[in-house]
PDB file of C-alpha atoms in Angstrom:
ATOM      1  CA  UNK A   1     -49.014  71.230 141.352  1.00 62.00           C
ATOM      2  CA  UNK A   2     -51.989  70.650 143.666  1.00 69.00           C
ATOM      3  CA  UNK A   3     -54.051  73.227 141.768  1.00 84.00           C
ATOM      4  CA  UNK A   4     -53.432  71.471 138.442  1.00 80.00           C
ATOM      5  CA  UNK A   5     -54.224  68.075 139.965  1.00 81.00           C
ATOM      6  CA  UNK A   6     -57.477  69.427 141.394  1.00 87.00           C
ATOM      7  CA  UNK A   7     -58.547  70.820 138.017  1.00 87.00           C
ATOM      8  CA  UNK A   8     -57.702  67.662 136.101  1.00 88.00           C
ATOM      9  CA  UNK A   9     -59.167  65.219 138.630  1.00 86.00           C
ATOM     10  CA  UNK A  10     -62.420  67.200 138.630  1.00 90.00           C
ATOM     11  CA  UNK A  11     -62.963  66.237 134.982  1.00 89.00           C
ATOM     12  CA  UNK A  12     -65.013  63.159 134.111  1.00 86.00           C
ATOM     13  CA  UNK A  13     -64.992  60.803 131.127  1.00 85.00           C
ATOM     14  CA  UNK A  14     -67.688  62.800 129.327  1.00 87.00           C
ATOM     15  CA  UNK A  15     -65.791  66.068 129.787  1.00 89.00           C
ATOM     16  CA  UNK A  16     -63.006  64.842 127.532  1.00 86.00           C
ATOM     17  CA  UNK A  17     -65.458  64.394 124.688  1.00 81.00           C
ATOM     18  CA  UNK A  18     -67.404  67.607 125.273  1.00 87.00           C
ATOM     19  CA  UNK A  19     -65.653  70.165 127.480  1.00 92.00           C
ATOM     20  CA  UNK A  20     -61.931  69.455 127.583  1.00 95.00           C
ATOM     21  CA  UNK A  21     -59.028  68.518 125.341  1.00 95.00           C
ATOM     22  CA  UNK A  22     -55.691  68.222 127.089  1.00 96.00           C
ATOM     23  CA  UNK A  23     -53.738  66.972 124.069  1.00 96.00           C
ATOM     24  CA  UNK A  24     -53.411  69.478 121.219  1.00 96.00           C
ATOM     25  CA  UNK A  25     -50.603  70.081 118.716  1.00 97.00           C
ATOM     26  CA  UNK A  26     -49.952  73.334 116.875  1.00 97.00           C
ATOM     27  CA  UNK A  27     -47.954  74.230 113.771  1.00 97.00           C
ATOM     28  CA  UNK A  28     -44.940  74.663 116.044  1.00 97.00           C
ATOM     29  CA  UNK A  29     -44.651  70.875 116.067  1.00 96.00           C
ATOM     30  CA  UNK A  30     -46.684  68.655 113.725  1.00 92.00           C
ATOM     31  CA  UNK A  31     -50.088  70.329 113.945  1.00 95.00           C
ATOM     32  CA  UNK A  32     -51.964  72.694 111.629  1.00 95.00           C
ATOM     33  CA  UNK A  33     -53.249  75.593 113.711  1.00 97.00           C
ATOM     34  CA  UNK A  34     -51.234  78.391 115.273  1.00 98.00           C
ATOM     35  CA  UNK A  35     -51.403  78.657 119.070  1.00 98.00           C
ATOM     36  CA  UNK A  36     -53.720  81.654 118.775  1.00 98.00           C
ATOM     37  CA  UNK A  37     -55.988  79.744 116.398  1.00 97.00           C
ATOM     38  CA  UNK A  38     -56.160  76.900 118.916  1.00 97.00           C
ATOM     39  CA  UNK A  39     -57.438  79.343 121.534  1.00 97.00           C
ATOM     40  CA  UNK A  40     -60.017  80.741 119.116  1.00 96.00           C
ATOM     41  CA  UNK A  41     -61.225  77.286 118.037  1.00 96.00           C
ATOM     42  CA  UNK A  42     -61.487  76.172 121.655  1.00 96.00           C
ATOM     43  CA  UNK A  43     -63.631  79.190 122.445  1.00 96.00           C
ATOM     44  CA  UNK A  44     -65.886  78.452 119.452  1.00 95.00           C
ATOM     45  CA  UNK A  45     -66.367  74.902 120.765  1.00 93.00           C
ATOM     46  CA  UNK A  46     -66.975  76.124 124.332  1.00 93.00           C
ATOM     47  CA  UNK A  47     -64.115  73.999 125.647  1.00 95.00           C
ATOM     48  CA  UNK A  48     -63.482  74.749 129.315  1.00 95.00           C
ATOM     49  CA  UNK A  49     -59.979  73.279 129.556  1.00 96.00           C
ATOM     50  CA  UNK A  50     -57.309  72.793 126.907  1.00 97.00           C
ATOM     51  CA  UNK A  51     -53.587  72.167 126.803  1.00 97.00           C
ATOM     52  CA  UNK A  52     -51.145  72.694 123.961  1.00 98.00           C
ATOM     53  CA  UNK A  53     -48.813  69.706 124.129  1.00 98.00           C
ATOM     54  CA  UNK A  54     -46.465  70.102 121.191  1.00 98.00           C
ATOM     55  CA  UNK A  55     -43.772  67.502 120.648  1.00 97.00           C
ATOM     56  CA  UNK A  56     -40.588  68.397 122.490  1.00 98.00           C
ATOM     57  CA  UNK A  57     -41.241  72.148 122.517  1.00 98.00           C
ATOM     58  CA  UNK A  58     -42.984  74.793 124.600  1.00 98.00           C
ATOM     59  CA  UNK A  59     -42.519  77.453 121.943  1.00 98.00           C
ATOM     60  CA  UNK A  60     -46.309  77.937 121.730  1.00 98.00           C
ATOM     61  CA  UNK A  61     -46.189  79.572 125.151  1.00 98.00           C
ATOM     62  CA  UNK A  62     -44.076  82.375 123.759  1.00 96.00           C
ATOM     63  CA  UNK A  63     -47.221  83.346 121.838  1.00 94.00           C
ATOM     64  CA  UNK A  64     -50.042  82.410 124.216  1.00 97.00           C
ATOM     65  CA  UNK A  65     -49.593  82.271 127.968  1.00 96.00           C
ATOM     66  CA  UNK A  66     -51.222  79.716 130.278  1.00 96.00           C
ATOM     67  CA  UNK A  67     -54.348  81.153 131.857  1.00 95.00           C
ATOM     68  CA  UNK A  68     -57.973  82.016 131.243  1.00 95.00           C
ATOM     69  CA  UNK A  69     -59.222  83.177 127.853  1.00 96.00           C
ATOM     70  CA  UNK A  70     -62.846  84.139 128.457  1.00 94.00           C
ATOM     71  CA  UNK A  71     -64.325  80.769 129.519  1.00 92.00           C
ATOM     72  CA  UNK A  72     -61.461  78.633 128.188  1.00 96.00           C
ATOM     73  CA  UNK A  73     -58.492  77.856 130.431  1.00 96.00           C
ATOM     74  CA  UNK A  74     -55.160  77.017 128.825  1.00 97.00           C
ATOM     75  CA  UNK A  75     -53.046  74.671 130.962  1.00 96.00           C
ATOM     76  CA  UNK A  76     -49.361  74.607 130.074  1.00 97.00           C
ATOM     77  CA  UNK A  77     -48.177  71.372 128.523  1.00 98.00           C
ATOM     78  CA  UNK A  78     -45.547  69.544 126.501  1.00 98.00           C
ATOM     79  CA  UNK A  79     -45.252  66.035 125.044  1.00 98.00           C
ATOM     80  CA  UNK A  80     -41.795  64.502 125.238  1.00 98.00           C
ATOM     81  CA  UNK A  81     -40.796  61.627 122.959  1.00 97.00           C
ATOM     82  CA  UNK A  82     -38.700  59.320 125.090  1.00 96.00           C
ATOM     83  CA  UNK A  83     -37.646  55.767 125.804  1.00 96.00           C
ATOM     84  CA  UNK A  84     -38.339  53.436 128.687  1.00 96.00           C
ATOM     85  CA  UNK A  85     -36.067  50.433 128.215  1.00 94.00           C
ATOM     86  CA  UNK A  86     -36.973  49.248 124.696  1.00 92.00           C
ATOM     87  CA  UNK A  87     -40.343  51.017 124.663  1.00 93.00           C
ATOM     88  CA  UNK A  88     -40.760  54.274 122.751  1.00 94.00           C
ATOM     89  CA  UNK A  89     -43.335  56.281 124.697  1.00 96.00           C
ATOM     90  CA  UNK A  90     -44.743  59.777 124.999  1.00 96.00           C
ATOM     91  CA  UNK A  91     -44.773  61.540 128.360  1.00 98.00           C
ATOM     92  CA  UNK A  92     -46.946  64.642 128.714  1.00 98.00           C
ATOM     93  CA  UNK A  93     -46.164  67.286 131.306  1.00 98.00           C
ATOM     94  CA  UNK A  94     -49.055  69.428 132.550  1.00 97.00           C
ATOM     95  CA  UNK A  95     -48.830  72.598 134.611  1.00 96.00           C
ATOM     96  CA  UNK A  96     -45.121  73.026 134.016  1.00 96.00           C
ATOM     97  CA  UNK A  97     -43.277  76.272 134.584  1.00 96.00           C
ATOM     98  CA  UNK A  98     -42.568  77.293 131.002  1.00 96.00           C
ATOM     99  CA  UNK A  99     -39.506  79.246 132.132  1.00 97.00           C
ATOM    100  CA  UNK A 100     -37.886  76.265 133.819  1.00 97.00           C
ATOM    101  CA  UNK A 101     -34.302  75.853 132.577  1.00 97.00           C
ATOM    102  CA  UNK A 102     -34.247  72.045 132.568  1.00 97.00           C
ATOM    103  CA  UNK A 103     -37.540  71.785 130.693  1.00 98.00           C
ATOM    104  CA  UNK A 104     -36.147  74.138 128.067  1.00 97.00           C
ATOM    105  CA  UNK A 105     -32.918  72.113 127.856  1.00 97.00           C
ATOM    106  CA  UNK A 106     -34.924  68.936 127.258  1.00 97.00           C
ATOM    107  CA  UNK A 107     -36.821  70.533 124.380  1.00 97.00           C
ATOM    108  CA  UNK A 108     -35.728  70.048 120.766  1.00 96.00           C
ATOM    109  CA  UNK A 109     -33.707  72.892 119.312  1.00 93.00           C
ATOM    110  CA  UNK A 110     -34.273  72.135 115.617  1.00 94.00           C
ATOM    111  CA  UNK A 111     -37.629  71.971 113.834  1.00 92.00           C
ATOM    112  CA  UNK A 112     -36.995  68.351 112.806  1.00 93.00           C
ATOM    113  CA  UNK A 113     -36.948  67.294 116.451  1.00 93.00           C
ATOM    114  CA  UNK A 114     -40.500  68.580 116.786  1.00 94.00           C
ATOM    115  CA  UNK A 115     -41.961  67.345 113.502  1.00 90.00           C
ATOM    116  CA  UNK A 116     -40.133  64.386 111.939  1.00 90.00           C
ATOM    117  CA  UNK A 117     -40.875  60.976 113.453  1.00 88.00           C
ATOM    118  CA  UNK A 118     -37.469  59.409 112.805  1.00 88.00           C
ATOM    119  CA  UNK A 119     -35.609  62.346 114.348  1.00 92.00           C
ATOM    120  CA  UNK A 120     -37.923  62.331 117.354  1.00 93.00           C
ATOM    121  CA  UNK A 121     -37.444  58.592 117.837  1.00 91.00           C
ATOM    122  CA  UNK A 122     -33.658  58.919 117.695  1.00 90.00           C
ATOM    123  CA  UNK A 123     -33.423  61.846 120.111  1.00 90.00           C
ATOM    124  CA  UNK A 124     -32.554  59.540 122.989  1.00 90.00           C
ATOM    125  CA  UNK A 125     -34.532  61.096 125.827  1.00 96.00           C
ATOM    126  CA  UNK A 126     -35.134  58.736 128.739  1.00 97.00           C
ATOM    127  CA  UNK A 127     -38.423  58.514 130.597  1.00 97.00           C
ATOM    128  CA  UNK A 128     -36.849  58.953 134.029  1.00 98.00           C
ATOM    129  CA  UNK A 129     -35.230  62.234 133.030  1.00 98.00           C
ATOM    130  CA  UNK A 130     -38.359  63.544 131.303  1.00 98.00           C
ATOM    131  CA  UNK A 131     -40.505  62.742 134.339  1.00 98.00           C
ATOM    132  CA  UNK A 132     -37.925  64.256 136.696  1.00 98.00           C
ATOM    133  CA  UNK A 133     -37.756  67.499 134.701  1.00 98.00           C
ATOM    134  CA  UNK A 134     -41.551  67.776 134.498  1.00 98.00           C
ATOM    135  CA  UNK A 135     -42.004  67.333 138.234  1.00 96.00           C
ATOM    136  CA  UNK A 136     -39.143  69.664 139.145  1.00 96.00           C
ATOM    137  CA  UNK A 137     -40.812  72.254 136.895  1.00 96.00           C
ATOM    138  CA  UNK A 138     -43.946  72.010 139.039  1.00 95.00           C
ATOM    139  CA  UNK A 139     -45.906  69.781 136.681  1.00 96.00           C
ATOM    140  CA  UNK A 140     -47.474  66.344 136.611  1.00 96.00           C
ATOM    141  CA  UNK A 141     -46.256  63.575 134.302  1.00 98.00           C
ATOM    142  CA  UNK A 142     -48.775  61.544 132.286  1.00 98.00           C
ATOM    143  CA  UNK A 143     -48.275  58.619 129.886  1.00 97.00           C
ATOM    144  CA  UNK A 144     -49.933  59.516 126.569  1.00 96.00           C
ATOM    145  CA  UNK A 145     -52.167  57.069 124.625  1.00 91.00           C
ATOM    146  CA  UNK A 146     -51.043  54.008 126.626  1.00 93.00           C
ATOM    147  CA  UNK A 147     -53.329  51.649 124.688  1.00 85.00           C
ATOM    148  CA  UNK A 148     -50.892  52.060 121.792  1.00 80.00           C
ATOM    149  CA  UNK A 149     -47.829  51.060 123.809  1.00 83.00           C
ATOM    150  CA  UNK A 150     -46.370  47.832 122.461  1.00 80.00           C
ATOM    151  CA  UNK A 151     -45.456  45.824 125.528  1.00 82.00           C
ATOM    152  CA  UNK A 152     -46.467  42.378 126.755  1.00 81.00           C
ATOM    153  CA  UNK A 153     -47.038  43.532 130.327  1.00 90.00           C
ATOM    154  CA  UNK A 154     -48.394  47.072 130.238  1.00 92.00           C
ATOM    155  CA  UNK A 155     -49.269  47.180 133.924  1.00 95.00           C
ATOM    156  CA  UNK A 156     -45.710  46.205 134.884  1.00 96.00           C
ATOM    157  CA  UNK A 157     -44.287  48.919 132.632  1.00 96.00           C
ATOM    158  CA  UNK A 158     -46.645  51.552 134.023  1.00 97.00           C
ATOM    159  CA  UNK A 159     -45.900  50.431 137.574  1.00 98.00           C
ATOM    160  CA  UNK A 160     -42.183  50.871 136.891  1.00 98.00           C
ATOM    161  CA  UNK A 161     -42.845  54.298 135.351  1.00 98.00           C
ATOM    162  CA  UNK A 162     -44.770  55.200 138.500  1.00 98.00           C
ATOM    163  CA  UNK A 163     -41.665  54.344 140.513  1.00 98.00           C
ATOM    164  CA  UNK A 164     -39.883  56.965 138.371  1.00 98.00           C
ATOM    165  CA  UNK A 165     -42.544  59.504 139.352  1.00 98.00           C
ATOM    166  CA  UNK A 166     -45.314  59.056 136.756  1.00 98.00           C
ATOM    167  CA  UNK A 167     -48.524  60.683 138.007  1.00 97.00           C
ATOM    168  CA  UNK A 168     -51.181  59.654 135.523  1.00 97.00           C
ATOM    169  CA  UNK A 169     -52.467  57.937 132.394  1.00 97.00           C
ATOM    170  CA  UNK A 170     -54.243  59.363 129.384  1.00 95.00           C
ATOM    171  CA  UNK A 171     -57.360  57.204 129.769  1.00 93.00           C
ATOM    172  CA  UNK A 172     -60.095  59.134 127.993  1.00 87.00           C
ATOM    173  CA  UNK A 173     -58.884  59.252 124.440  1.00 76.00           C
ATOM    174  CA  UNK A 174     -60.994  58.829 121.270  1.00 62.00           C
ATOM    175  CA  UNK A 175     -58.501  56.512 119.501  1.00 57.00           C
ATOM    176  CA  UNK A 176     -59.308  57.648 116.000  1.00 57.00           C
ATOM    177  CA  UNK A 177     -57.280  57.731 112.783  1.00 54.00           C
ATOM    178  CA  UNK A 178     -54.315  55.308 112.781  1.00 47.00           C
ATOM    179  CA  UNK A 179     -54.430  54.842 116.566  1.00 49.00           C
ATOM    180  CA  UNK A 180     -57.809  53.166 116.131  1.00 49.00           C
ATOM    181  CA  UNK A 181     -55.990  50.260 114.492  1.00 45.00           C
ATOM    182  CA  UNK A 182     -52.470  50.386 115.942  1.00 54.00           C
ATOM    183  CA  UNK A 183     -53.400  49.617 119.523  1.00 54.00           C
ATOM    184  CA  UNK A 184     -52.591  46.702 121.762  1.00 60.00           C
ATOM    185  CA  UNK A 185     -54.749  47.288 124.856  1.00 66.00           C
ATOM    186  CA  UNK A 186     -58.360  48.296 125.506  1.00 80.00           C
ATOM    187  CA  UNK A 187     -59.492  51.584 127.006  1.00 82.00           C
ATOM    188  CA  UNK A 188     -61.176  49.600 129.770  1.00 87.00           C
ATOM    189  CA  UNK A 189     -57.878  47.906 130.610  1.00 89.00           C
ATOM    190  CA  UNK A 190     -56.107  51.279 130.794  1.00 91.00           C
ATOM    191  CA  UNK A 191     -58.741  52.654 133.155  1.00 93.00           C
ATOM    192  CA  UNK A 192     -58.420  49.575 135.361  1.00 96.00           C
ATOM    193  CA  UNK A 193     -54.651  49.993 135.546  1.00 96.00           C
ATOM    194  CA  UNK A 194     -55.087  53.655 136.519  1.00 97.00           C
ATOM    195  CA  UNK A 195     -57.469  52.596 139.299  1.00 97.00           C
ATOM    196  CA  UNK A 196     -55.239  49.760 140.497  1.00 98.00           C
ATOM    197  CA  UNK A 197     -52.126  51.947 140.632  1.00 98.00           C
ATOM    198  CA  UNK A 198     -53.937  55.042 141.939  1.00 97.00           C
ATOM    199  CA  UNK A 199     -52.933  57.168 138.977  1.00 97.00           C
ATOM    200  CA  UNK A 200     -54.595  60.364 137.762  1.00 95.00           C
ATOM    201  CA  UNK A 201     -56.831  59.897 134.702  1.00 94.00           C
ATOM    202  CA  UNK A 202     -56.588  62.462 131.917  1.00 95.00           C
ATOM    203  CA  UNK A 203     -57.782  62.655 128.340  1.00 93.00           C
ATOM    204  CA  UNK A 204     -57.453  64.409 125.036  1.00 92.00           C
ATOM    205  CA  UNK A 205     -58.046  64.050 121.321  1.00 89.00           C
ATOM    206  CA  UNK A 206     -54.375  64.269 120.270  1.00 91.00           C
ATOM    207  CA  UNK A 207     -55.554  66.968 117.869  1.00 91.00           C
ATOM    208  CA  UNK A 208     -53.286  67.827 114.957  1.00 88.00           C
ATOM    209  CA  UNK A 209     -55.808  69.424 112.597  1.00 89.00           C
ATOM    210  CA  UNK A 210     -58.460  72.111 112.732  1.00 88.00           C
ATOM    211  CA  UNK A 211     -61.070  70.148 114.678  1.00 84.00           C
ATOM    212  CA  UNK A 212     -60.147  70.132 118.355  1.00 86.00           C
ATOM    213  CA  UNK A 213     -62.610  67.337 119.057  1.00 76.00           C
ATOM    214  CA  UNK A 214     -60.963  64.992 116.586  1.00 65.00           C
ATOM    215  CA  UNK A 215     -57.457  64.019 115.582  1.00 53.00           C
TER     216      UNK A 215
END
C-alpha cells in the first residue's frame, strides 16, 4: 500500500489535467474503449499514470495487468457503487490485489450490475464493507467525485467514512458533462476537507469515451 500512496501523493493538481487519469471506464462496464485501447490511448497522450476503475468489476485486469507499459503505468482499480446511510456514493479502490477473493465476491456477476444505473443503485453494497475489502486487498479507498454527493454536511459524512477506513478524496476532477451541473459542493471545499481531515488527494476525468482527458 505504501508504494501506491507514494505514487499518488507525488501527483499535483496539474498532473491530473496533463499527466494522470486515475478514473477510467472501459466497455467492460459503461465505457467505450477496450482495456487494451485505454492503454494505447494513454500512451498516445503521454499519460504517466492511469487506472481502470470500472463499476463493480475488475474484469479488465484479465486482459491488461497492472504495471508499466512503456512510459505509462497502470494502477489497479475498481469503483464500487455503495451506500452510506441514505447516501448513494462511489468508492474507488486503488492498488488492490486483483486476485483477492473478497474483492471478487464484492464485484457484480451480471453485466447489468456493471452498466445499468438502477441495478447498480439497488445492489445494496455498504460503504464499510467496500472500504474493508479494498484495504484488506492491499489497496487504498477513495471517495469518487465528492462534490456531487447530496448531503447537507459533507464534511461530517466524509469524517464518518474516514472512521470506516476511507483514505482519500477525488479532489482534482474536471466536473464536465452532467456532473458540471449536478453538484452540491465546490472543488475548493472538497480540497479543504481533504486538508482538514488529512486525506489523500486524487483525481481523474471519469472517462467513459475515447478521450481520456475528458468524460
